[in-house]
Amino acid sequence: MNRWDGRVVDYPAETVRRYREAGLWGTRTIADELHAVAATHPDRDAVAAHDGRITFGELDARTDLVAAGLTARGLLPGDPVLFQVTNRLDTVVAWYGVLKAGLVPVCTLAAHRGHEIGEISRRVGAVAHLVEAGARGGDLVAFAAEQQRDHPTLRHLLVLHELVAAPGGDPAAARATVEGIQRGLDPDGVAVFQLSGGTTGVPKVIPRRHAEYWYNSAAYARSWGWTPATRVAHLIPVIHNAGIVCAVHAAHSVGACVVLGTADLDVSLPLMAAERATHVLLGHAHYRAAAHPGFGAATAAVTQVVLSGAKVPPALFDELERRGLWSGQLFGMGEGLFLTTPPGSPREARATTVGVPLSPLDEIRVLEPGGDGQVPDGEIGELCCRGPYTLRGYVDAAEHNARAFTPDGFYRTGDLAAVREIDGLRCVSIEGRIKDLINRGGEKINAEEVELLLLRHPRIVAVAVVAMPDPRLGERTCAYVVADGPFDLADARAHFAALDVAKFKWPERIEQRDEIPRTQVGKTDKVRLQAEIAALVGPGAGVRA
Ligand code: AMP
């Protein structure tokens, strides 16, 4: 009996058998996978971060002690732990330490505030809150103490540095504790909770399970042909799904090193140069990295640049090629499905598509938006998927799951795509989206959530939130409002601050109108508003199709 039984949707037993018989899913937990890799490559670098480094042997030993410490504090296997930390060495140590204690990391963001943490904490019944002292966004320790007062399940406040810096204890006893805990875990059970950008106002929780999550990462590493000599630079938030899958777990699945930087290129490019990174994933917010004076030195040893998060401008692809950098694309999501353009893909596929699914057992359908009919190759429809690392349902969300999945279990991604054949390869190109969100440099902002928050202001009568193009972040949030009296950006900011909402969700432009335009069927005409704001602010790189 697992504590999430009845709250998560399992893969059908026959499907699990198929994934295992095909050799895709293993039988180990994530913590045991790390331990096995560390036994094979004890002296290799596991992480070279901007603030320190660690070998696999050291990482394995240190995380045993962290896990034993957590257990001694009374945390029990299955207890959810909110992670609110940034990119640093200690974060990776805490990640595996928490998993070794059998606890379940909940991947919140350092930027989240009371509005988000409160909701997520209640949803999963979080037992501990791991925060970083002095992190971005102010003092998270004081913030966590406040949260604890309002959430009776949140019994433990864990401070990153104190948890992992110098955990004491007997290494052999700690190993025995970890082995005992891991023996009691089900490799098909919940390992991690990721959060969805989602399509409706309430954040959706994605259950990721040990075997499928590790498989996702191992298949990702394999798709690029990584070896233990690969050095994977990562600049975007490491606790995101992309950070865990594409950097931490993928590198470690083959005994490779994560070169862990931050979003700040002045920090990360010199680190990449010094650590001789061989692979780098550039999210949309870093599409201009090539213009940085440190880019040449940073990429001196790089053999693969992977671009992800938004449509790749042809000029960027050409520029990387001119510099002799092999480039490919990635499409991925916390819910599961990944597509990549592996080595050997034709240039056209790498420049204009996100390639092919990671797994031979990934199934993809492009359906008429909102319907069940499949559109022919070459035509645009909603990308839907089912496979060995794509979820079968969000946590505690039966009603939403009924809409988010087809009756035969395909996840409706909300992304628009077309299948195109290039040199005999059936590639997928991303052509926009139908889900109502703003993609702000990779952070997803749910339009409905922002609208509901604005409607809580006493002077707001009606609202429509849309993406406006932005050359650096791709998109930012614009709110069209109808209000009693004047309502401007300062009013919006004061309102969101009072509601304790994460800053990246605050509207960045207010357009006050006498009414919100409607379509013929009476729905808010967001297509029109989006075109209007794009015309007002000028074109940007990441505009929704
Ligand atoms: P997340 O779960 O936060 O990783 O976000 C997943 C979503 O990001 C996808 O459903 C897409 O909407 C978007 N996305 C990810 N990769 C790409 C890409 N290469 N091109 C366009 N959109 C992307």
XYZ file of C-alpha atoms in Angstrom, residues 12-424:
413
model
C -1.901 -0.197 -16.503
C -0.172 -3.387 -15.250
C 0.071 -4.839 -18.743
C 1.756 -1.637 -19.997
C 4.255 -1.715 -17.132
C 5.106 -5.303 -18.075
C 5.656 -4.228 -21.685
C 7.964 -1.334 -20.736
C 9.956 -3.609 -18.493
C 10.163 -6.498 -20.944
C 11.389 -4.046 -23.579
C 14.243 -3.190 -21.195
C 13.132 0.437 -20.784
C 12.201 0.519 -17.110
C 14.668 -0.741 -14.550
C 13.933 -2.127 -11.101
C 15.944 0.321 -9.005
C 14.927 3.493 -7.230
C 16.618 6.767 -8.270
C 18.771 6.695 -5.118
C 19.947 3.174 -5.939
C 20.705 4.221 -9.525
C 22.993 6.970 -8.191
C 24.657 4.537 -5.790
C 25.332 2.064 -8.636
C 26.818 4.752 -10.893
C 28.963 6.041 -8.028
C 30.328 2.539 -7.462
C 31.390 2.400 -11.133
C 32.850 5.932 -11.364
C 33.803 6.940 -7.799
C 36.583 9.334 -8.786
C 34.900 11.107 -11.671
C 33.368 14.552 -11.195
C 29.636 14.320 -10.574
C 29.056 18.077 -10.273
C 31.283 21.064 -11.022
C 29.216 24.023 -9.893
C 29.963 27.741 -9.719
C 30.271 27.330 -5.946
C 32.045 23.993 -5.522
C 32.581 20.511 -6.903
C 32.070 16.884 -5.876
C 32.988 13.447 -7.229
C 30.518 10.586 -7.507
C 32.132 8.809 -4.557
C 31.878 11.903 -2.380
C 28.338 12.622 -3.542
C 27.239 9.103 -2.703
C 28.804 9.205 0.773
C 27.595 12.719 1.599
C 24.032 12.002 0.487
C 23.919 8.860 2.644
C 24.705 11.065 5.650
C 22.142 13.686 4.639
C 19.517 10.952 4.324
C 20.395 9.463 7.694
C 20.147 12.955 9.221
C 16.698 13.485 7.721
C 15.568 10.109 9.002
C 16.890 10.906 12.473
C 14.777 14.078 12.453
C 11.682 11.934 12.106
C 10.965 12.348 8.404
C 9.354 9.230 6.990
C 9.474 7.631 3.523
C 6.806 9.196 1.317
C 6.859 12.552 3.119
C 6.774 15.389 0.547
C 9.514 18.030 0.830
C 9.046 21.422 -0.858
C 12.276 22.411 -2.634
C 12.762 26.183 -2.813
C 16.403 26.490 -3.733
C 18.592 27.813 -6.548
C 21.375 26.387 -8.730
C 24.226 25.440 -6.434
C 26.180 22.378 -5.437
C 24.238 21.907 -2.194
C 20.987 21.698 -4.168
C 22.148 18.575 -6.018
C 23.395 17.036 -2.763
C 20.055 17.787 -1.075
C 18.180 16.321 -4.052
C 19.770 12.899 -3.737
C 19.859 13.071 0.071
C 16.115 13.597 0.169
C 15.542 10.771 -2.325
C 17.825 8.466 -0.336
C 15.695 9.136 2.759
C 12.696 7.981 0.680
C 11.190 11.456 0.781
C 9.466 13.022 -2.225
C 10.902 16.292 -3.589
C 8.210 18.780 -4.644
C 9.701 20.988 -7.358
C 8.554 24.486 -6.473
C 10.586 27.551 -7.451
C 12.682 29.904 -5.354
C 10.528 32.679 -6.834
C 7.272 31.225 -5.483
C 5.590 33.151 -2.694
C 2.822 32.470 -0.190
C 0.112 32.221 -2.843
C 1.853 29.347 -4.649
C 3.587 27.625 -1.743
C 0.360 27.607 0.278
C -1.627 25.977 -2.505
C 1.020 23.416 -3.428
C 1.761 22.580 0.183
C -1.910 21.882 0.885
C -2.276 19.846 -2.291
C 0.488 17.370 -1.500
C 0.392 17.620 2.303
C 4.012 18.808 2.414
C 5.831 17.767 5.581
C 9.057 19.720 5.110
C 10.124 22.945 3.419
C 13.706 23.149 2.173
C 14.900 26.704 1.577
C 18.091 28.560 0.953
C 19.262 31.332 3.267
C 19.775 34.625 1.429
C 18.349 33.311 -1.853
C 16.886 35.451 -4.605
C 13.611 37.036 -3.602
C 14.626 37.845 -0.026
C 15.009 35.753 3.045
C 13.419 32.407 2.300
C 14.107 31.171 5.819
C 11.852 33.816 7.370
C 9.334 33.149 4.605
C 9.353 29.404 5.333
C 8.851 30.063 9.050
C 5.768 32.131 8.180
C 4.434 29.371 5.934
C 4.885 26.836 8.705
C 2.565 28.816 10.957
C -0.244 28.560 8.382
C 0.262 24.924 7.345
C -0.091 22.337 10.078
C 1.423 19.510 7.969
C 4.654 21.495 7.372
C 6.475 20.283 10.456
C 10.091 20.691 9.305
C 11.935 23.774 8.121
C 15.159 22.663 6.441
C 17.860 25.192 5.586
C 19.937 24.026 2.613
C 23.384 24.900 3.882
C 22.774 23.446 7.354
C 21.340 20.263 5.881
C 24.180 19.363 3.540
C 27.333 21.315 4.443
C 28.947 18.912 6.871
C 26.513 16.203 7.851
C 27.904 14.236 10.739
C 27.394 10.555 11.504
C 28.832 7.131 10.812
C 29.095 6.456 7.039
C 28.480 2.701 7.385
C 25.435 3.223 9.594
C 24.116 5.842 7.179
C 24.533 3.425 4.245
C 22.650 0.742 6.169
C 19.835 3.194 6.918
C 19.571 4.176 3.248
C 19.614 0.555 2.085
C 16.828 -0.292 4.508
C 14.699 2.611 3.301
C 15.274 1.940 -0.397
C 14.411 -1.769 -0.012
C 10.991 -0.657 1.182
C 10.300 1.547 -1.868
C 8.524 0.491 -5.047
C 10.459 1.421 -8.220
C 7.097 2.141 -9.836
C 5.997 4.332 -6.925
C 6.042 8.135 -6.760
C 9.571 9.559 -6.507
C 9.131 13.255 -7.306
C 6.350 15.780 -7.767
C 6.831 18.202 -10.626
C 4.457 21.107 -11.216
C 2.643 21.773 -14.440
C 2.297 25.175 -16.082
C -1.157 23.755 -16.590
C -4.181 24.951 -18.441
C -6.475 26.056 -15.616
C -6.222 28.221 -12.530
C -5.059 25.694 -9.957
C -1.505 24.309 -10.242
C -1.441 20.671 -11.284
C 0.892 18.205 -9.639
C 2.696 15.683 -11.846
C 3.700 12.403 -10.205
C 7.030 11.079 -11.493
C 8.001 7.543 -10.580
C 11.471 6.129 -9.976
C 11.813 3.775 -12.945
C 10.122 5.920 -15.573
C 11.821 9.143 -14.449
C 15.272 7.600 -14.542
C 14.463 6.000 -17.893
C 13.433 9.444 -19.249
C 16.880 10.802 -18.357
C 18.888 7.779 -19.463
C 17.083 7.825 -22.829
C 17.820 11.561 -23.118
C 21.555 10.989 -22.485
C 21.519 8.133 -24.987
C 19.797 10.242 -27.623
C 22.805 12.617 -27.647
C 25.344 9.795 -27.403
C 26.766 10.865 -24.031
C 29.603 9.007 -22.299
C 31.302 9.420 -18.900
C 33.590 11.999 -20.570
C 30.652 14.293 -21.417
C 30.435 17.518 -19.382
C 26.897 18.895 -19.384
C 26.504 22.623 -18.747
C 23.200 23.721 -17.248
C 22.192 27.352 -16.759
C 18.439 27.263 -16.163
C 16.750 26.344 -12.851
C 18.037 22.909 -11.906
C 14.945 21.917 -9.934
C 12.779 22.346 -13.038
C 11.953 19.187 -14.898
C 14.475 20.147 -17.582
C 17.176 20.598 -14.926
C 16.569 17.257 -13.308
C 16.017 15.250 -16.489
C 18.429 16.918 -18.925
C 21.239 17.777 -16.525
C 21.351 15.997 -13.155
C 19.841 12.581 -13.870
C 20.849 12.367 -17.535
C 24.502 13.189 -16.863
C 24.603 10.879 -13.866
C 22.892 8.028 -15.710
C 26.099 7.661 -17.771
C 28.619 8.739 -15.116
C 29.050 12.215 -16.679
C 29.554 15.549 -14.930
C 27.030 18.383 -14.555
C 28.645 21.789 -14.976
C 26.159 23.746 -12.935
C 25.929 27.458 -13.609
C 23.204 30.030 -13.107
C 21.137 32.164 -15.465
C 23.834 34.834 -15.203
C 26.116 34.447 -18.236
C 28.884 36.377 -16.473
C 28.998 33.491 -13.987
C 28.207 30.586 -16.277
C 30.286 31.256 -19.375
C 33.615 31.464 -17.481
C 32.586 28.306 -15.581
C 31.899 26.487 -18.852
C 35.286 27.581 -20.173
C 37.147 26.519 -17.024
C 35.323 23.180 -16.799
C 35.584 22.470 -20.533
C 31.873 21.833 -20.965
C 31.091 19.639 -23.970
C 27.303 20.074 -24.081
C 25.028 22.980 -23.266
C 21.280 23.412 -23.217
C 20.222 26.960 -24.051
C 16.695 27.917 -23.033
C 14.897 30.739 -24.741
C 16.186 33.364 -22.295
C 19.724 32.470 -23.440
C 19.129 32.532 -27.179
C 21.287 35.691 -27.234
C 24.195 34.072 -25.402
C 26.280 33.971 -28.587
C 26.483 37.770 -28.491
C 28.260 37.629 -25.092
C 32.026 38.231 -25.255
C 32.625 35.094 -23.167
C 30.709 32.748 -25.480
C 33.676 31.748 -27.660
C 35.838 30.605 -24.721
C 32.835 28.955 -23.021
C 32.126 26.823 -26.072
C 35.739 25.972 -26.976
C 35.188 22.317 -25.984
C 31.461 22.188 -26.790
C 30.386 19.591 -29.344
C 26.593 19.920 -28.851
C 24.424 22.979 -28.342
C 20.778 22.165 -27.656
C 18.125 24.849 -28.056
C 14.796 24.535 -26.324
C 11.713 26.257 -25.017
C 10.561 28.238 -28.035
C 10.869 28.348 -31.801
C 14.498 28.720 -32.863
C 15.151 31.803 -35.006
C 16.963 30.746 -38.232
C 19.558 33.492 -37.633
C 20.551 31.876 -34.318
C 20.990 28.487 -35.897
C 23.109 30.018 -38.685
C 25.230 31.946 -36.184
C 26.000 28.812 -34.154
C 26.848 26.951 -37.330
C 29.106 29.777 -38.469
C 30.988 29.335 -35.210
C 31.354 25.630 -35.957
C 28.908 24.577 -33.222
C 26.718 21.567 -33.958
C 23.214 22.467 -32.808
C 20.038 20.536 -32.206
C 16.656 21.044 -30.587
C 14.732 19.668 -27.674
C 11.055 19.732 -26.838
C 10.202 18.534 -23.358
C 7.662 18.858 -20.584
C 7.245 18.023 -16.929
C 4.385 15.714 -17.907
C 6.776 13.446 -19.792
C 7.290 13.413 -23.564
C 10.635 14.544 -24.944
C 11.641 14.966 -28.562
C 15.200 15.581 -29.722
C 17.157 15.908 -32.966
C 19.912 13.372 -32.313
C 23.353 13.353 -33.930
C 22.970 12.284 -37.542
C 19.699 14.198 -38.003
C 19.614 16.175 -41.235
C 20.405 19.873 -40.860
C 16.872 20.843 -41.881
C 15.422 18.667 -39.125
C 17.747 20.203 -36.535
C 17.098 23.767 -37.671
C 13.333 23.640 -38.124
C 11.906 20.818 -35.990
C 12.203 19.340 -32.510
C 12.897 15.937 -34.027
C 11.767 12.545 -32.878
C 10.563 11.052 -29.579
C 13.157 9.674 -27.179
C 11.683 6.235 -26.836
C 10.786 3.528 -29.351
C 7.614 3.040 -27.298
C 6.564 6.709 -27.318
C 3.311 7.060 -29.234
C 2.410 10.376 -30.832
C -0.832 11.541 -32.381
C -1.623 14.945 -33.834
C -5.337 15.479 -33.236
C -7.843 18.094 -34.320
C -7.741 20.626 -31.468
C -10.422 19.684 -28.958
C -11.409 16.625 -31.011
C -10.357 13.020 -31.473
C -9.754 12.929 -35.229
C -6.157 12.584 -36.353
C -4.904 15.254 -38.784
C -2.813 14.148 -41.786
C 0.985 14.594 -41.800
C 1.940 18.153 -42.640
C -1.147 19.654 -41.047
C -1.260 21.384 -37.690
C -3.117 19.868 -34.763
C -2.741 19.258 -31.036
C 0.241 17.152 -30.055
C -0.936 14.175 -27.981
C 1.255 11.466 -26.518
C 1.386 8.256 -24.535
C 4.474 6.345 -23.556
C 6.948 4.985 -21.032
C 7.571 8.271 -19.184
C 4.427 10.317 -19.880
C 2.024 10.660 -16.981
C -1.384 8.987 -16.949
C -3.008 11.604 -14.729
C -2.329 14.547 -12.415
C -2.563 14.090 -8.651
C -6.100 14.297 -7.240
C -7.555 15.717 -10.445
C -10.135 13.268 -11.818
C -12.227 15.961 -13.446
C -9.286 17.689 -15.076
C -7.764 14.364 -16.114
C -10.952 13.510 -18.012
C -10.298 16.545 -20.232
C -6.514 16.371 -20.333
C -6.362 12.802 -21.664
C -8.055 10.969 -24.521
C -10.171 7.991 -23.477
C -7.257 5.688 -24.408
C -4.771 7.551 -22.233
C -3.025 9.983 -24.623
C -2.042 13.216 -22.892
C -3.296 16.325 -24.684
C -0.271 18.613 -24.465
C -2.020 21.852 -25.504
C 0.853 22.401 -27.956
C 0.237 22.690 -31.686
C 2.420 20.547 -33.897
C 2.800 19.059 -37.342
C 4.562 15.893 -38.473
C 6.961 16.470 -41.340
C 9.038 13.937 -43.184
C 12.636 15.068 -43.732
C 14.984 12.642 -45.484
C 12.794 9.737 -44.447
